[in-house]
mmCIF file of C-alpha atoms and ligand atoms in Angstrom:
data_model
loop_
_atom_site.group_PDB
_atom_site.id
_atom_site.type_symbol
_atom_site.label_atom_id
_atom_site.label_comp_id
_atom_site.label_asym_id
_atom_site.label_seq_id
_atom_site.Cartn_x
_atom_site.Cartn_y
_atom_site.Cartn_z
ATOM 1 C CA MET A 7 8.062 52.398 -108.943
ATOM 2 C CA PRO A 8 5.810 50.712 -107.026
ATOM 3 C CA GLU A 9 5.153 51.604 -103.244
ATOM 4 C CA LEU A 10 4.507 49.251 -100.164
ATOM 5 C CA PRO A 11 0.445 49.103 -101.163
ATOM 6 C CA GLU A 12 1.203 48.135 -104.401
ATOM 7 C CA VAL A 13 3.864 45.824 -103.383
ATOM 8 C CA GLU A 14 1.661 43.989 -100.593
ATOM 9 C CA VAL A 15 -1.290 43.212 -103.110
ATOM 10 C CA VAL A 16 1.408 41.951 -105.899
ATOM 11 C CA ARG A 17 2.853 39.343 -102.203
ATOM 12 C CA SER A 18 -0.750 38.073 -101.294
ATOM 13 C CA GLY A 19 -1.476 36.784 -104.621
ATOM 14 C CA VAL A 20 1.802 35.019 -105.511
ATOM 15 C CA ALA A 21 2.053 33.950 -101.360
ATOM 16 C CA GLU A 22 -1.887 32.471 -101.912
ATOM 17 C CA HIS A 23 -0.472 30.779 -105.348
ATOM 18 C CA VAL A 24 2.680 29.541 -104.352
ATOM 19 C CA SER A 25 3.052 28.831 -100.565
ATOM 20 C CA GLY A 26 3.637 25.540 -100.177
ATOM 21 C CA ARG A 27 4.624 24.021 -103.398
ATOM 22 C CA ARG A 28 8.239 21.932 -104.700
ATOM 23 C CA LEU A 29 10.098 24.093 -107.707
ATOM 24 C CA ALA A 30 10.454 21.341 -110.618
ATOM 25 C CA GLY A 31 12.298 23.654 -112.461
ATOM 26 C CA VAL A 32 13.833 27.479 -113.404
ATOM 27 C CA GLU A 33 14.263 28.529 -116.658
ATOM 28 C CA VAL A 34 16.292 31.831 -116.770
ATOM 29 C CA LEU A 35 15.402 33.386 -120.185
ATOM 30 C CA HIS A 36 17.553 36.683 -119.764
ATOM 31 C CA PRO A 37 20.786 36.635 -117.761
ATOM 32 C CA ARG A 38 19.983 40.489 -116.677
ATOM 33 C CA ALA A 39 17.418 39.163 -114.109
ATOM 34 C CA VAL A 40 19.411 37.211 -112.033
ATOM 35 C CA ARG A 41 22.646 39.268 -112.406
ATOM 36 C CA ARG A 42 22.964 39.802 -108.665
ATOM 37 C CA HIS A 43 23.270 35.882 -108.594
ATOM 38 C CA LEU A 44 27.121 36.202 -109.369
ATOM 39 C CA PRO A 45 27.618 31.950 -110.047
ATOM 40 C CA GLY A 46 25.425 32.895 -112.774
ATOM 41 C CA PRO A 47 21.979 32.162 -114.133
ATOM 42 C CA GLU A 48 22.515 27.905 -114.232
ATOM 43 C CA ASP A 49 23.354 28.320 -110.817
ATOM 44 C CA PHE A 50 20.421 30.576 -109.784
ATOM 45 C CA ALA A 51 18.240 28.002 -111.662
ATOM 46 C CA SER A 52 19.598 24.561 -110.305
ATOM 47 C CA VAL A 53 19.377 25.629 -106.410
ATOM 48 C CA LEU A 54 16.017 25.735 -106.486
ATOM 49 C CA VAL A 55 14.879 22.831 -108.243
ATOM 50 C CA GLY A 56 12.931 20.861 -105.061
ATOM 51 C CA ARG A 57 13.217 23.084 -102.839
ATOM 52 C CA VAL A 58 9.485 24.533 -101.687
ATOM 53 C CA VAL A 59 8.055 27.949 -101.327
ATOM 54 C CA GLU A 60 7.310 28.373 -97.774
ATOM 55 C CA SER A 61 6.361 31.827 -97.420
ATOM 56 C CA VAL A 62 6.083 34.707 -98.867
ATOM 57 C CA ARG A 63 6.840 37.913 -97.628
ATOM 58 C CA ARG A 64 7.457 41.878 -97.481
ATOM 59 C CA ARG A 65 8.965 44.440 -95.335
ATOM 60 C CA GLY A 66 8.504 48.410 -97.004
ATOM 61 C CA LYS A 67 9.021 47.099 -101.032
ATOM 62 C CA TYR A 68 11.308 44.520 -100.725
ATOM 63 C CA LEU A 69 9.493 41.167 -101.443
ATOM 64 C CA TRP A 70 10.995 37.620 -100.902
ATOM 65 C CA LEU A 71 9.826 34.104 -101.097
ATOM 66 C CA SER A 72 11.603 32.151 -98.388
ATOM 67 C CA LEU A 73 11.951 28.681 -99.348
ATOM 68 C CA GLY A 74 12.645 25.687 -97.190
ATOM 69 C CA THR A 75 13.283 21.548 -98.340
ATOM 70 C CA SER A 76 10.203 20.096 -96.805
ATOM 71 C CA GLY A 77 7.038 19.174 -98.223
ATOM 72 C CA ALA A 78 5.105 21.431 -95.600
ATOM 73 C CA PRO A 79 4.082 24.905 -95.624
ATOM 74 C CA ASP A 80 5.263 27.306 -93.702
ATOM 75 C CA SER A 81 3.411 27.129 -90.084
ATOM 76 C CA GLY A 82 4.299 30.562 -88.961
ATOM 77 C CA ALA A 83 6.518 31.852 -86.317
ATOM 78 C CA PRO A 84 7.291 29.048 -83.607
ATOM 79 C CA ALA A 85 5.423 30.036 -79.874
ATOM 80 C CA GLY A 86 7.673 30.543 -76.958
ATOM 81 C CA GLY A 87 9.614 33.824 -78.649
ATOM 82 C CA HIS A 88 11.983 31.827 -80.178
ATOM 83 C CA ALA A 89 13.659 33.340 -83.336
ATOM 84 C CA VAL A 90 13.023 32.889 -86.320
ATOM 85 C CA ALA A 91 15.074 30.309 -88.209
ATOM 86 C CA GLY A 92 17.368 31.910 -91.168
ATOM 87 C CA GLY A 93 17.445 30.107 -94.839
ATOM 88 C CA GLN A 94 17.377 30.887 -98.314
ATOM 89 C CA ALA A 95 15.169 33.033 -100.444
ATOM 90 C CA VAL A 96 14.735 34.679 -103.695
ATOM 91 C CA LEU A 97 14.336 38.836 -103.293
ATOM 92 C CA ALA A 98 12.342 40.126 -106.082
ATOM 93 C CA HIS A 99 13.954 43.757 -106.979
ATOM 94 C CA LEU A 100 10.465 45.016 -108.922
ATOM 95 C CA GLY A 101 12.561 48.170 -110.538
ATOM 96 C CA MET A 102 10.357 50.060 -112.526
ATOM 97 C CA SER A 103 8.596 47.325 -114.283
ATOM 98 C CA GLY A 104 9.134 44.218 -112.677
ATOM 99 C CA GLN A 105 6.229 41.877 -112.553
ATOM 100 C CA LEU A 106 5.575 38.363 -110.625
ATOM 101 C CA LEU A 107 2.667 36.892 -112.363
ATOM 102 C CA ILE A 108 0.788 33.730 -111.844
ATOM 103 C CA GLN A 109 -0.069 32.143 -115.376
ATOM 104 C CA PRO A 110 -1.044 28.406 -116.665
ATOM 105 C CA SER A 111 1.565 26.772 -118.061
ATOM 106 C CA ARG A 112 -0.258 26.418 -121.266
ATOM 107 C CA ALA A 113 -0.502 30.605 -121.466
ATOM 108 C CA ALA A 114 1.970 31.694 -124.088
ATOM 109 C CA ASP A 115 4.798 33.583 -122.560
ATOM 110 C CA GLU A 116 4.876 37.710 -122.224
ATOM 111 C CA LYS A 117 7.271 39.891 -124.552
ATOM 112 C CA HIS A 118 9.188 40.307 -121.273
ATOM 113 C CA LEU A 119 9.251 36.788 -119.571
ATOM 114 C CA ARG A 120 12.511 37.110 -117.872
ATOM 115 C CA VAL A 121 12.276 33.730 -115.473
ATOM 116 C CA ARG A 122 10.236 30.800 -115.356
ATOM 117 C CA PHE A 123 9.553 28.912 -112.005
ATOM 118 C CA ARG A 124 7.776 25.519 -112.497
ATOM 119 C CA PHE A 125 6.172 23.224 -109.843
ATOM 120 C CA GLU A 126 6.117 19.955 -109.462
ATOM 121 C CA ASP A 127 2.548 19.304 -109.141
ATOM 122 C CA GLU A 128 2.384 21.258 -112.963
ATOM 123 C CA GLY A 129 -0.042 23.731 -111.442
ATOM 124 C CA PRO A 130 0.198 27.224 -112.532
ATOM 125 C CA GLU A 131 3.827 28.665 -113.064
ATOM 126 C CA LEU A 132 5.260 31.800 -111.078
ATOM 127 C CA ARG A 133 6.874 34.183 -114.142
ATOM 128 C CA PHE A 134 9.087 36.945 -113.128
ATOM 129 C CA VAL A 135 8.090 39.872 -116.688
ATOM 130 C CA ASP A 136 10.118 43.019 -116.575
ATOM 131 C CA GLN A 137 10.248 45.132 -119.567
ATOM 132 C CA ARG A 138 13.065 47.618 -119.254
ATOM 133 C CA THR A 139 15.374 44.624 -117.181
ATOM 134 C CA PHE A 140 15.621 47.423 -113.783
ATOM 135 C CA GLY A 141 14.104 44.334 -111.904
ATOM 136 C CA GLY A 142 15.767 41.328 -111.079
ATOM 137 C CA LEU A 143 15.773 38.329 -108.412
ATOM 138 C CA SER A 144 18.553 37.048 -106.291
ATOM 139 C CA LEU A 145 19.160 34.095 -104.237
ATOM 140 C CA THR A 146 19.660 35.846 -100.306
ATOM 141 C CA GLU A 147 20.213 34.479 -97.146
ATOM 142 C CA LEU A 148 17.751 35.225 -93.993
ATOM 143 C CA ILE A 149 19.007 36.742 -91.004
ATOM 144 C CA PRO A 150 17.288 35.067 -88.196
ATOM 145 C CA SER A 151 15.314 37.304 -86.049
ATOM 146 C CA ALA A 152 12.659 37.399 -83.414
ATOM 147 C CA ASP A 153 10.083 38.339 -85.318
ATOM 148 C CA LEU A 154 10.738 38.763 -89.371
ATOM 149 C CA ALA A 155 13.557 36.569 -91.039
ATOM 150 C CA VAL A 156 15.040 39.465 -93.676
ATOM 151 C CA PRO A 157 17.470 39.164 -96.313
ATOM 152 C CA ASP A 158 20.731 39.996 -95.457
ATOM 153 C CA SER A 159 21.089 42.078 -98.183
ATOM 154 C CA ILE A 160 18.419 44.466 -96.929
ATOM 155 C CA GLY A 161 18.624 44.102 -93.800
ATOM 156 C CA HIS A 162 19.442 47.864 -92.814
ATOM 157 C CA ILE A 163 15.667 48.396 -93.964
ATOM 158 C CA ALA A 164 13.726 49.504 -91.277
ATOM 159 C CA ALA A 165 10.365 47.984 -90.379
ATOM 160 C CA ASP A 166 7.323 49.504 -92.243
ATOM 161 C CA PRO A 167 4.740 51.285 -90.211
ATOM 162 C CA LEU A 168 1.879 48.031 -91.073
ATOM 163 C CA GLU A 169 4.341 45.117 -89.671
ATOM 164 C CA PRO A 170 4.433 44.349 -86.123
ATOM 165 C CA ALA A 171 8.003 44.900 -85.827
ATOM 166 C CA PHE A 172 7.792 48.435 -86.157
ATOM 167 C CA ASP A 173 8.633 50.118 -82.846
ATOM 168 C CA ARG A 174 5.842 53.317 -83.371
ATOM 169 C CA GLU A 175 7.980 55.068 -79.901
ATOM 170 C CA ALA A 176 11.173 55.004 -80.758
ATOM 171 C CA VAL A 177 10.580 55.822 -84.601
ATOM 172 C CA VAL A 178 8.614 58.925 -83.336
ATOM 173 C CA ARG A 179 11.858 59.862 -80.859
ATOM 174 C CA LEU A 180 14.394 59.101 -83.968
ATOM 175 C CA ILE A 181 12.489 61.390 -86.569
ATOM 176 C CA ARG A 182 12.700 64.416 -83.635
ATOM 177 C CA SER A 183 16.020 63.872 -82.668
ATOM 178 C CA ARG A 184 17.264 64.274 -86.885
ATOM 179 C CA ARG A 185 17.946 67.321 -87.855
ATOM 180 C CA THR A 186 16.132 67.664 -92.018
ATOM 181 C CA GLY A 187 12.793 68.111 -92.919
ATOM 182 C CA ILE A 188 9.623 65.829 -92.645
ATOM 183 C CA LYS A 189 9.291 65.344 -96.131
ATOM 184 C CA ARG A 190 12.897 63.358 -96.163
ATOM 185 C CA ALA A 191 12.930 61.763 -92.902
ATOM 186 C CA LEU A 192 9.792 59.667 -94.185
ATOM 187 C CA LEU A 193 11.097 58.930 -97.379
ATOM 188 C CA ASP A 194 14.329 57.723 -95.495
ATOM 189 C CA GLN A 195 14.118 53.373 -95.719
ATOM 190 C CA ASN A 196 16.715 53.189 -92.516
ATOM 191 C CA LEU A 197 14.389 55.242 -90.389
ATOM 192 C CA ILE A 198 11.042 53.948 -91.675
ATOM 193 C CA SER A 199 10.267 52.204 -95.052
ATOM 194 C CA GLY A 200 7.947 51.595 -97.712
ATOM 195 C CA ILE A 201 6.888 54.910 -97.612
ATOM 196 C CA GLY A 202 7.897 56.543 -100.998
ATOM 197 C CA ASN A 203 6.917 60.225 -103.307
ATOM 198 C CA ILE A 204 3.380 59.615 -103.577
ATOM 199 C CA TYR A 205 2.112 57.990 -100.216
ATOM 200 C CA ALA A 206 4.064 60.881 -98.119
ATOM 201 C CA ASP A 207 2.748 63.688 -99.537
ATOM 202 C CA GLU A 208 -0.801 62.346 -99.267
ATOM 203 C CA ALA A 209 0.243 61.658 -95.674
ATOM 204 C CA LEU A 210 1.509 65.087 -94.976
ATOM 205 C CA TRP A 211 -1.764 66.517 -97.013
ATOM 206 C CA ARG A 212 -4.135 64.813 -94.266
ATOM 207 C CA ALA A 213 -1.511 65.735 -91.357
ATOM 208 C CA ARG A 214 -1.208 69.401 -92.339
ATOM 209 C CA LEU A 215 2.317 69.746 -92.092
ATOM 210 C CA HIS A 216 4.331 70.997 -94.699
ATOM 211 C CA TRP A 217 6.907 68.674 -96.487
ATOM 212 C CA ALA A 218 9.978 71.042 -95.276
ATOM 213 C CA HIS A 219 8.917 71.146 -91.811
ATOM 214 C CA PRO A 220 12.120 70.845 -88.919
ATOM 215 C CA THR A 221 11.328 67.276 -87.639
ATOM 216 C CA ALA A 222 13.057 69.046 -84.648
ATOM 217 C CA ALA A 223 10.113 71.584 -84.630
ATOM 218 C CA LEU A 224 7.670 69.038 -84.236
ATOM 219 C CA GLY A 225 5.628 67.706 -81.249
ATOM 220 C CA ASP A 226 5.237 63.938 -80.336
ATOM 221 C CA GLU A 227 1.842 64.288 -80.932
ATOM 222 C CA GLN A 228 2.596 65.720 -84.294
ATOM 223 C CA VAL A 229 4.509 62.929 -85.368
ATOM 224 C CA HIS A 230 2.180 60.643 -83.850
ATOM 225 C CA ARG A 231 -1.124 61.999 -85.852
ATOM 226 C CA LEU A 232 1.544 61.837 -88.881
ATOM 227 C CA LEU A 233 1.773 58.436 -88.627
ATOM 228 C CA ASP A 234 -1.576 58.039 -88.205
ATOM 229 C CA SER A 235 -1.704 59.264 -91.201
ATOM 230 C CA VAL A 236 0.829 57.092 -93.066
ATOM 231 C CA VAL A 237 -1.048 54.114 -91.379
ATOM 232 C CA GLU A 238 -3.922 55.250 -92.956
ATOM 233 C CA VAL A 239 -3.156 56.217 -95.950
ATOM 234 C CA LEU A 240 -1.281 53.099 -97.025
ATOM 235 C CA GLY A 241 -4.571 51.033 -95.628
ATOM 236 C CA GLU A 242 -6.665 52.688 -98.208
ATOM 237 C CA ALA A 243 -4.439 52.376 -100.789
ATOM 238 C CA LEU A 244 -3.959 48.876 -100.119
ATOM 239 C CA VAL A 245 -7.464 47.734 -100.266
ATOM 240 C CA ALA A 246 -7.885 49.096 -103.394
ATOM 241 C CA GLY A 247 -4.995 47.899 -104.958
ATOM 242 C CA GLY A 248 -6.210 44.479 -103.505
ATOM 243 C CA THR A 249 -9.872 45.207 -105.864
ATOM 244 C CA SER A 250 -7.621 45.495 -108.830
ATOM 245 C CA PHE A 251 -5.894 42.180 -109.549
ATOM 246 C CA ASP A 252 -8.192 38.682 -110.556
ATOM 247 C CA SER A 253 -6.906 35.889 -108.961
ATOM 248 C CA LEU A 254 -4.738 34.157 -111.562
ATOM 249 C CA TYR A 255 -2.778 37.913 -112.472
ATOM 250 C CA VAL A 256 -1.154 39.700 -109.819
ATOM 251 C CA ASN A 257 0.852 42.975 -111.544
ATOM 252 C CA VAL A 258 2.582 46.042 -110.288
ATOM 253 C CA ASN A 259 1.774 47.934 -113.780
ATOM 254 C CA GLY A 260 -0.417 51.110 -112.102
ATOM 255 C CA ARG A 261 2.155 53.580 -110.651
ATOM 256 C CA SER A 262 -0.739 53.951 -107.729
ATOM 257 C CA GLY A 263 -3.775 51.200 -108.744
ATOM 258 C CA TYR A 264 -6.911 52.360 -107.923
ATOM 259 C CA PHE A 265 -6.248 54.728 -105.720
ATOM 260 C CA SER A 266 -4.918 57.135 -108.043
ATOM 261 C CA ARG A 267 -8.881 58.471 -108.319
ATOM 262 C CA SER A 268 -8.415 59.120 -104.138
ATOM 263 C CA LEU A 269 -5.290 61.149 -104.202
ATOM 264 C CA SER A 270 -5.843 64.599 -102.774
ATOM 265 C CA VAL A 271 -2.408 66.241 -103.360
ATOM 266 C CA TYR A 272 -0.037 64.329 -105.068
ATOM 267 C CA GLY A 273 0.052 65.107 -108.661
ATOM 268 C CA ARG A 274 -2.771 67.827 -108.284
ATOM 269 C CA ALA A 275 -0.854 70.465 -108.998
ATOM 270 C CA GLY A 276 -3.305 73.751 -109.986
ATOM 271 C CA SER A 277 -6.115 71.714 -108.566
ATOM 272 C CA PRO A 278 -8.164 72.252 -105.571
ATOM 273 C CA CYS A 279 -7.661 71.277 -102.331
ATOM 274 C CA PRO A 280 -10.992 68.632 -101.276
ATOM 275 C CA ARG A 281 -10.711 70.064 -97.798
ATOM 276 C CA CYS A 282 -10.540 74.150 -97.982
ATOM 277 C CA GLY A 283 -10.511 74.643 -101.877
ATOM 278 C CA ALA A 284 -7.130 76.161 -101.984
ATOM 279 C CA SER A 285 -5.301 75.512 -105.278
ATOM 280 C CA VAL A 286 -2.476 72.837 -104.787
ATOM 281 C CA ARG A 287 0.711 73.647 -105.101
ATOM 282 C CA ARG A 288 3.801 71.830 -106.479
ATOM 283 C CA GLU A 289 7.752 73.114 -105.145
ATOM 284 C CA ALA A 290 10.563 71.581 -106.163
ATOM 285 C CA PHE A 291 12.005 68.418 -103.879
ATOM 286 C CA THR A 292 15.430 66.995 -104.464
ATOM 287 C CA ASN A 293 14.961 66.118 -108.510
ATOM 288 C CA ARG A 294 11.084 65.218 -107.929
ATOM 289 C CA SER A 295 7.943 67.340 -106.600
ATOM 290 C CA ALA A 296 6.149 67.765 -103.589
ATOM 291 C CA TYR A 297 2.463 68.125 -103.340
ATOM 292 C CA SER A 298 1.012 70.482 -100.662
ATOM 293 C CA CYS A 299 -1.934 72.535 -99.927
ATOM 294 C CA PRO A 300 -1.202 76.102 -99.612
ATOM 295 C CA GLY A 301 -4.098 76.885 -97.458
ATOM 296 C CA CYS A 302 -4.033 73.692 -94.901
ATOM 297 C CA GLN A 303 -0.053 73.292 -95.210
ATOM 298 C CA PRO A 304 1.369 76.287 -94.452
ATOM 299 C CA VAL A 305 5.409 76.626 -94.854
ATOM 300 C CA PRO A 306 7.123 76.981 -91.847
ATOM 301 C CA SER A 307 9.086 79.896 -90.399
ATOM 302 C CA GLU A 308 12.143 78.038 -90.714
ATOM 303 C CA PRO A 309 11.869 75.642 -93.635
ATOM 304 C CA HIS A 310 14.365 72.893 -94.099
ATOM 305 C CA TRP A 311 14.048 72.662 -98.278
HETATM 306 ZN ZN1 ZN B 13 -6.413 72.831 -97.969
#
């Protein structure tokens, strides 16, 4: 499952290649890929023809292509603090195996090619490839907003820690007011988005906090330090991910791209902690695992498992 850094790598690659280009044709090769578009695949294709991809945006693990009607590329948010206009977008759910690829039109179809976007300029195509078809594309309305117009279907998703709209003070207060364990809070997309299992474990290790630490027992400073670690670990992963694709091929194949070489605790049960040398432990967490260091991240006195 791609997390924020992998999705951001895809977003920047797709944005570079499709922003400002007008769609000439959309071919749905597997109806399941657009199952969330209720009027059906033919309608999905026909409403998109002639539209210009103005920009490619992201919040957390969600990615969308904002559509306009003019040939001018998106000039960004209007000055003067006006709300960013609504409009429509194609929301991509990458699911477990979804990829967005930029390919020359002469390139052979991928085995699991589901949707093809051709452009008026006859340049490289945008292709949605998805082996397991858990992912998909849908047409969605954008909710006008002061900073980032987001698709209405993900309107409940909180800002992620890398976007300007992220209100750190408010998030610190919300985390401290919860009655839960800190890892559960970090994974709650209504509170803070874009953090999955891997980066939660890595950030908690950096902040020397056990994942079952009760949120209400954390001080302001501890939560700030943890959010610093989150930003740090996401930023480093982004840089590592940014080196793993070439200019004409963007994908989200890897669980964590090249960053997997830099993981300190995630997936490393039994290996020495890079900081203190203690053996990394794995504990059951919901239906998954939590990795931590028994030396640096002691179990709190009243854990919230
Ligand atoms: Zn340690």
